[in-house]
Structures are given as structure tokens and as C-alpha cells.
PDB file of C-alpha atoms in Angstrom:
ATOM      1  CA  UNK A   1     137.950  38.307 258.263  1.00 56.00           C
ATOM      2  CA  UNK A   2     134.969  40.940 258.087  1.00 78.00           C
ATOM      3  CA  UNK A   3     131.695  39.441 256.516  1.00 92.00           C
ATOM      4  CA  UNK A   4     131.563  38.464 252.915  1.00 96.00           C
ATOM      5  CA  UNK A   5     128.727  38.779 250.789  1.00 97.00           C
ATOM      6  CA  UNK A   6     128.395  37.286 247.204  1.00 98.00           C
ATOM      7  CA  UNK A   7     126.254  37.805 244.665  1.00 98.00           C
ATOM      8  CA  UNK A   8     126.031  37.836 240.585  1.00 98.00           C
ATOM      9  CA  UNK A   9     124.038  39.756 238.368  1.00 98.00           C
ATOM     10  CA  UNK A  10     123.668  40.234 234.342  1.00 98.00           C
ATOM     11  CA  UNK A  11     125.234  43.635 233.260  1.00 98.00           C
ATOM     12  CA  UNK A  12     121.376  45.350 233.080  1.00 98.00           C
ATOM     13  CA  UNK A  13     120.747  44.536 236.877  1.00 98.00           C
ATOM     14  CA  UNK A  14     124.126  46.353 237.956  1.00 98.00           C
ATOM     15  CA  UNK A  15     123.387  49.508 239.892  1.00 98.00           C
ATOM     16  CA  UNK A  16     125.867  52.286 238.559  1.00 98.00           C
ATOM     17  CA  UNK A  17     127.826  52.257 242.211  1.00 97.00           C
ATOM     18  CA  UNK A  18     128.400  48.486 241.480  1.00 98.00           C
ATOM     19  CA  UNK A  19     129.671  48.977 237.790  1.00 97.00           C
ATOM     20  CA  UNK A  20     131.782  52.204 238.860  1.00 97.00           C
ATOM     21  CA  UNK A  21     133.190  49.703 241.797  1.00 97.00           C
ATOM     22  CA  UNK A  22     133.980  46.437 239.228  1.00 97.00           C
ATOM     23  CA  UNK A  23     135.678  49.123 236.853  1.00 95.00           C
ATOM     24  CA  UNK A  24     137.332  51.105 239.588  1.00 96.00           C
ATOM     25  CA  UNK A  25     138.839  47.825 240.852  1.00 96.00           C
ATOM     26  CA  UNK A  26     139.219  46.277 237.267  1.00 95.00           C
ATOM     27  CA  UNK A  27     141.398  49.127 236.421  1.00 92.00           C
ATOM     28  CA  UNK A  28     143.558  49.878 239.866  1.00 92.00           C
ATOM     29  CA  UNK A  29     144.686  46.142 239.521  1.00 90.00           C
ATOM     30  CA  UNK A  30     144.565  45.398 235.805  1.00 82.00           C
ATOM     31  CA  UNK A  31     146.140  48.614 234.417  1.00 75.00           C
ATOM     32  CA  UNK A  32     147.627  50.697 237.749  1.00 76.00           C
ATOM     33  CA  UNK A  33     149.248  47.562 239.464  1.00 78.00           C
ATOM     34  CA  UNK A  34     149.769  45.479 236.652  1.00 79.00           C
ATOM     35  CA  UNK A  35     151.444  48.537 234.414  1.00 75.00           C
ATOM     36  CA  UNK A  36     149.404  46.999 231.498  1.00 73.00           C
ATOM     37  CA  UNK A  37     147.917  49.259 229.515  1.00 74.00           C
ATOM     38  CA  UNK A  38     144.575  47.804 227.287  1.00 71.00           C
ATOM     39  CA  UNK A  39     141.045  48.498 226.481  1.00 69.00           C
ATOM     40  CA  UNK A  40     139.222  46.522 229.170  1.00 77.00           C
ATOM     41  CA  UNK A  41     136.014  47.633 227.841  1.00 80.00           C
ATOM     42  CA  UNK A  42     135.897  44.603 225.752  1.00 90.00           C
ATOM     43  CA  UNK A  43     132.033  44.531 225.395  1.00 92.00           C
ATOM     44  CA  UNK A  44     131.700  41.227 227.184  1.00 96.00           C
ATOM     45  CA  UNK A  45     130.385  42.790 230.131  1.00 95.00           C
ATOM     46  CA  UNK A  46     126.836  43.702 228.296  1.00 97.00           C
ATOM     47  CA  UNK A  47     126.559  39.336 227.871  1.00 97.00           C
ATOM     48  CA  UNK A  48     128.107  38.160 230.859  1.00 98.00           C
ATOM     49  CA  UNK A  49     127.178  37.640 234.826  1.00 98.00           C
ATOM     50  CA  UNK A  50     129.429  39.931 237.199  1.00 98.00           C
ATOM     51  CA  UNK A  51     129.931  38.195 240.438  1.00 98.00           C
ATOM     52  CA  UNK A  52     131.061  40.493 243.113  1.00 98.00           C
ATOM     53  CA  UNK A  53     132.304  40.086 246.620  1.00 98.00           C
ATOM     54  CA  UNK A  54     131.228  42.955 248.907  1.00 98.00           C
ATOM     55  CA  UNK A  55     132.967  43.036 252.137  1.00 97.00           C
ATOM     56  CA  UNK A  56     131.048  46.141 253.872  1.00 94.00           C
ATOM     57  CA  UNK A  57     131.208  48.715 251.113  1.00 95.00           C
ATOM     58  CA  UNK A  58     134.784  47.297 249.871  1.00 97.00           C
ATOM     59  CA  UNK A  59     134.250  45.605 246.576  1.00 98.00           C
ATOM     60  CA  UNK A  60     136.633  42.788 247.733  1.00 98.00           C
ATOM     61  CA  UNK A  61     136.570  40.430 244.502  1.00 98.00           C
ATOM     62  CA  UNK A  62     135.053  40.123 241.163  1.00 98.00           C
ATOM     63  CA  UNK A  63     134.641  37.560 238.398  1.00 98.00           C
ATOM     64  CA  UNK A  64     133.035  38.117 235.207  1.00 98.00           C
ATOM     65  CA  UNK A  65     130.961  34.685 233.826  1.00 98.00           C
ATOM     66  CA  UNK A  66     131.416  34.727 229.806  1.00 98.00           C
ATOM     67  CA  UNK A  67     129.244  32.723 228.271  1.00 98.00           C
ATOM     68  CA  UNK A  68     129.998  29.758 225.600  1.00 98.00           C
ATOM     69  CA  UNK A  69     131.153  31.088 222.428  1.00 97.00           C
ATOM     70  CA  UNK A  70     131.895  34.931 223.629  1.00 96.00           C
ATOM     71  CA  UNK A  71     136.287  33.663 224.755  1.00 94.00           C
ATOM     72  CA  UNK A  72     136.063  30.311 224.270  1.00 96.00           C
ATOM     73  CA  UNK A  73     133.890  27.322 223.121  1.00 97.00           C
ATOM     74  CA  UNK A  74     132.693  26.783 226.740  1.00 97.00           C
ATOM     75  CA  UNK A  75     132.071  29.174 229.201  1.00 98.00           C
ATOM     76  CA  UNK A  76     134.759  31.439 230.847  1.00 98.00           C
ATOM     77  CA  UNK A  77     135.472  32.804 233.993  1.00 98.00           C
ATOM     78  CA  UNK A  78     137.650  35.771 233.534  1.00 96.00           C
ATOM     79  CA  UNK A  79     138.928  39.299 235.053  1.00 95.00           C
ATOM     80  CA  UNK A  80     139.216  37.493 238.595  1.00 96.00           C
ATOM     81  CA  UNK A  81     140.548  40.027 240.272  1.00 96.00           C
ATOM     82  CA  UNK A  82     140.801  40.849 244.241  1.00 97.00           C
ATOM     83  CA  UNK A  83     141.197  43.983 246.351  1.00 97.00           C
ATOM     84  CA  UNK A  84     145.413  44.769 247.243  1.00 95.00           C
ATOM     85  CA  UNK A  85     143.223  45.689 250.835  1.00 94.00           C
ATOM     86  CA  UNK A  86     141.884  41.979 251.729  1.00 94.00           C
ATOM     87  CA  UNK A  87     144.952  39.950 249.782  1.00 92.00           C
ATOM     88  CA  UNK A  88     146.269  36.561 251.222  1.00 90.00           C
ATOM     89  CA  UNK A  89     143.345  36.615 253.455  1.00 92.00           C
ATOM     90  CA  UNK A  90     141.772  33.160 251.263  1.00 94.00           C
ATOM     91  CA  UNK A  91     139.209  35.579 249.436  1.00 96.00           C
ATOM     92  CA  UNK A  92     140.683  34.817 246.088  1.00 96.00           C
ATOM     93  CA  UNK A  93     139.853  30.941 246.888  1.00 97.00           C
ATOM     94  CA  UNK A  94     136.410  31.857 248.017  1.00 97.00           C
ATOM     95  CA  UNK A  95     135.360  34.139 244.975  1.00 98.00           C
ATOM     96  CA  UNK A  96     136.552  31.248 242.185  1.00 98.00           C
ATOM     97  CA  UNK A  97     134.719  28.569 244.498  1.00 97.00           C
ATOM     98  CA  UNK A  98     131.442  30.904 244.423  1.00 98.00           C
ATOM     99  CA  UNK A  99     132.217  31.588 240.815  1.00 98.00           C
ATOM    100  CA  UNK A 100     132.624  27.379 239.579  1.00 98.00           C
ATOM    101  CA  UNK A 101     129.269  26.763 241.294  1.00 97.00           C
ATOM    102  CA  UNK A 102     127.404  30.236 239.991  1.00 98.00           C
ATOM    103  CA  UNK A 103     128.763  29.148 236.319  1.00 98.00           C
ATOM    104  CA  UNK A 104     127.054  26.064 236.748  1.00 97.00           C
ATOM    105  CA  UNK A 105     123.621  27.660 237.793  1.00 97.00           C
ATOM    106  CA  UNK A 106     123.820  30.321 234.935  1.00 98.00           C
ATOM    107  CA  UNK A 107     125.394  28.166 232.147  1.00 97.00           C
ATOM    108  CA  UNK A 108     124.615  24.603 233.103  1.00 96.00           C
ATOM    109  CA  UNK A 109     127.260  21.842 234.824  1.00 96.00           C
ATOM    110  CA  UNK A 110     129.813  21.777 231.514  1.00 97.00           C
ATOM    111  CA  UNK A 111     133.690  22.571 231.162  1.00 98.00           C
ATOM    112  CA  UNK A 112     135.090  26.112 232.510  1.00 98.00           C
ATOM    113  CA  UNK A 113     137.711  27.403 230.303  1.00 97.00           C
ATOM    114  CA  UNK A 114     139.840  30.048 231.461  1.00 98.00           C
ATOM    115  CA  UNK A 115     142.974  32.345 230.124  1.00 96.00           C
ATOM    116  CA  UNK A 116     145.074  32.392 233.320  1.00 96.00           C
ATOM    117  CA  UNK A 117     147.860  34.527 233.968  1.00 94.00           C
ATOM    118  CA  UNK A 118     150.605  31.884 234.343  1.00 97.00           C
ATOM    119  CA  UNK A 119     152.161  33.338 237.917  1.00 94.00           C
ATOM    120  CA  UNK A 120     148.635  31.990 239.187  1.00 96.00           C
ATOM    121  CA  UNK A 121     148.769  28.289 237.669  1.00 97.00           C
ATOM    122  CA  UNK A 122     148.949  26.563 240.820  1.00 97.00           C
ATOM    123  CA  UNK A 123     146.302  28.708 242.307  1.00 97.00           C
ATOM    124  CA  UNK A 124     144.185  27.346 239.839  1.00 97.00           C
ATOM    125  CA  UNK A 125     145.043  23.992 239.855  1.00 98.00           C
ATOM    126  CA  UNK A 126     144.332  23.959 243.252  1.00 97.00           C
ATOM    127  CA  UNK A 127     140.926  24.791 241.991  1.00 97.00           C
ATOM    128  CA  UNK A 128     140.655  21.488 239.766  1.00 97.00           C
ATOM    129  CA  UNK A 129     141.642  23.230 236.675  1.00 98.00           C
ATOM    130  CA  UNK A 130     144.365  21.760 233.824  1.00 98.00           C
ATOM    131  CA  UNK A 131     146.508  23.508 232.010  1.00 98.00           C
ATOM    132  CA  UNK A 132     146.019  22.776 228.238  1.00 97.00           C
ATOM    133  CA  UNK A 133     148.107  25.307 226.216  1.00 97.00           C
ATOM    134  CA  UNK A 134     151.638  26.453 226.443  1.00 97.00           C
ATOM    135  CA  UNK A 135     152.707  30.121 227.547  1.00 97.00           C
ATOM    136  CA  UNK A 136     151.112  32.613 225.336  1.00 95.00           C
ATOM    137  CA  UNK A 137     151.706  36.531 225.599  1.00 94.00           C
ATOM    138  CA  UNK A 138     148.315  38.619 225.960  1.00 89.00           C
ATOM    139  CA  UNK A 139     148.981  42.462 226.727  1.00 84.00           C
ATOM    140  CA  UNK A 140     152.593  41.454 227.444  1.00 85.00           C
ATOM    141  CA  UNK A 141     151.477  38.911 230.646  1.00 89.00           C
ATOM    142  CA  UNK A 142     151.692  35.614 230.292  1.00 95.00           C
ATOM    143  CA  UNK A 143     148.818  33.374 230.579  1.00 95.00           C
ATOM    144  CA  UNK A 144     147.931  30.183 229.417  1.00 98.00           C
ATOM    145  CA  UNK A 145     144.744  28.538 229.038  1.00 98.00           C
ATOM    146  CA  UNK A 146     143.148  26.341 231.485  1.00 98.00           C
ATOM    147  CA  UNK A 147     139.975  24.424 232.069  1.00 97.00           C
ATOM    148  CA  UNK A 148     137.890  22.681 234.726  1.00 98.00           C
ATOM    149  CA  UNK A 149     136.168  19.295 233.804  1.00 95.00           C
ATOM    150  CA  UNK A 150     133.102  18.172 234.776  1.00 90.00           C
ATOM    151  CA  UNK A 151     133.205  15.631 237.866  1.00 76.00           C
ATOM    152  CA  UNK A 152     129.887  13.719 237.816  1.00 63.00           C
TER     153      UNK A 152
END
């Protein structure tokens, strides 16, 4: 695997290559891949923290860090999302890991909620999250909602 760099920055310190790349990417796997069409301009973006994985110029993952009261109660990681090009290669794993412990810094150590697509439940139990809501249908995937306790 090539070298991996993270970081995460609030929407006014994105350059305009790095939002063009989180959209780009956002919308080949969200919309293209996924056939789902929906507004993901959402405005979340302008109050959340955009965590990106850069492998060379690739933008190789992304997260977007919603905070408390914007999804859910707590805060939210959502719009995980990873590059068809560097797939099965343990980035995904990575990028939530980097994610968890940047939520934490931003937001303080409290409960992650997420709305998971429900083909990826055990990728995200193997993460430390719970499921805590049956199947529920959002843009015709389904997803169900999951969170990540805090272990003192």
C-alpha cells in the first residue's frame, strides 16, 4: 500500500481542489455506483469536520464529522466513503479508526451515532459499534442506525 496521509479540517479551511475531490468522490460512489439519485448537498458540510485520506493526489477516503444535534443527538460520522481504486486494501478500516479518535478530539470522548448502510453492519461492528434500530429505507438503501459507546 502507497503512503496514507490523514487529515481533517472544518468546511472554511478546505482548499477548493479538496472540496471538488470530497464531492467528486462523494458523487462517483454515492450517486454513479450506488444508482441513487439525492441531493447530497445537505448543508452539513458548512458545520462539520471533513476528514480525508490522501494517498498521493488520490483522495482515497473521506468521512464527514457531524456534530451533536445536526443527524442525531450525539455526534455522527457519516458519508464514509472510499475510492473503487484502493478497495479491500484495509483503507476503509483505517479511515473510521482515524475518524473515532478525530471525533473525540473535535467533539469530546461521548457516543458516535451513525446511519449505516446495512450491507456494511459487520464492518462496523467490527469497529465497536451496535446496532440499535431495525432496517429503515433512506434514498431506497437500507441502513440502520448504529452507535459506538464510550469505553472508559
Amino acid at each position: 500500500m502507497h503512503q496514507l496521509t490523514f487529515i481533517h479540517k472544518s468546511f472554511n479551511e478546505l482548499t477548493p481542489h479538496e472540496l471538488y475531490a470530497i464531492l467528486q468522490l462523494r458523487s462517483e460512489v454515492f450517486v454513479v455506483e450506488q444508482n441513487c439519485v439525492f441531493l447530497d448537498a445537505d448543508d452539513k458540510d458548512q458545520v462539520s469536520v471533513h476528514v480525508m485520506c490522501w494517498q498521493n493526489e488520490l483522495l482515497a477516503g473521506y468521512t464527514r464529522l457531524v456534530p451533536a444535534g445536526i443527524a442525531y443527538e450525539e455526534p455522527s460520522i457519516g458519508r464514509v466513503v472510499t475510492s473503487q481504486k484502493v478497495r479491500h486494501a484495509g483503507i476503509g478500516k483505517l479511515l473510521m479508526n482515524y475518524s473515532i479518535r478525530a471525533s473525540y478530539d473535535v467533539f469530546g470522548k461521548t457516543t458516535i451515532t451513525i446511519g449505516a448502510q446495512f450491507y456494511l453492519r459487520n464492518f462496523y461492528t467490527s469497529l465497536g459499534f451496535q446496532q440499535c434500530s431495525d432496517i429503515y429505507l433512506e434514498d431506497g438503501i437500507q441502513h440502520i442506525k448504529m452507535f459506538l459507546p464510550v469505553i472508559s
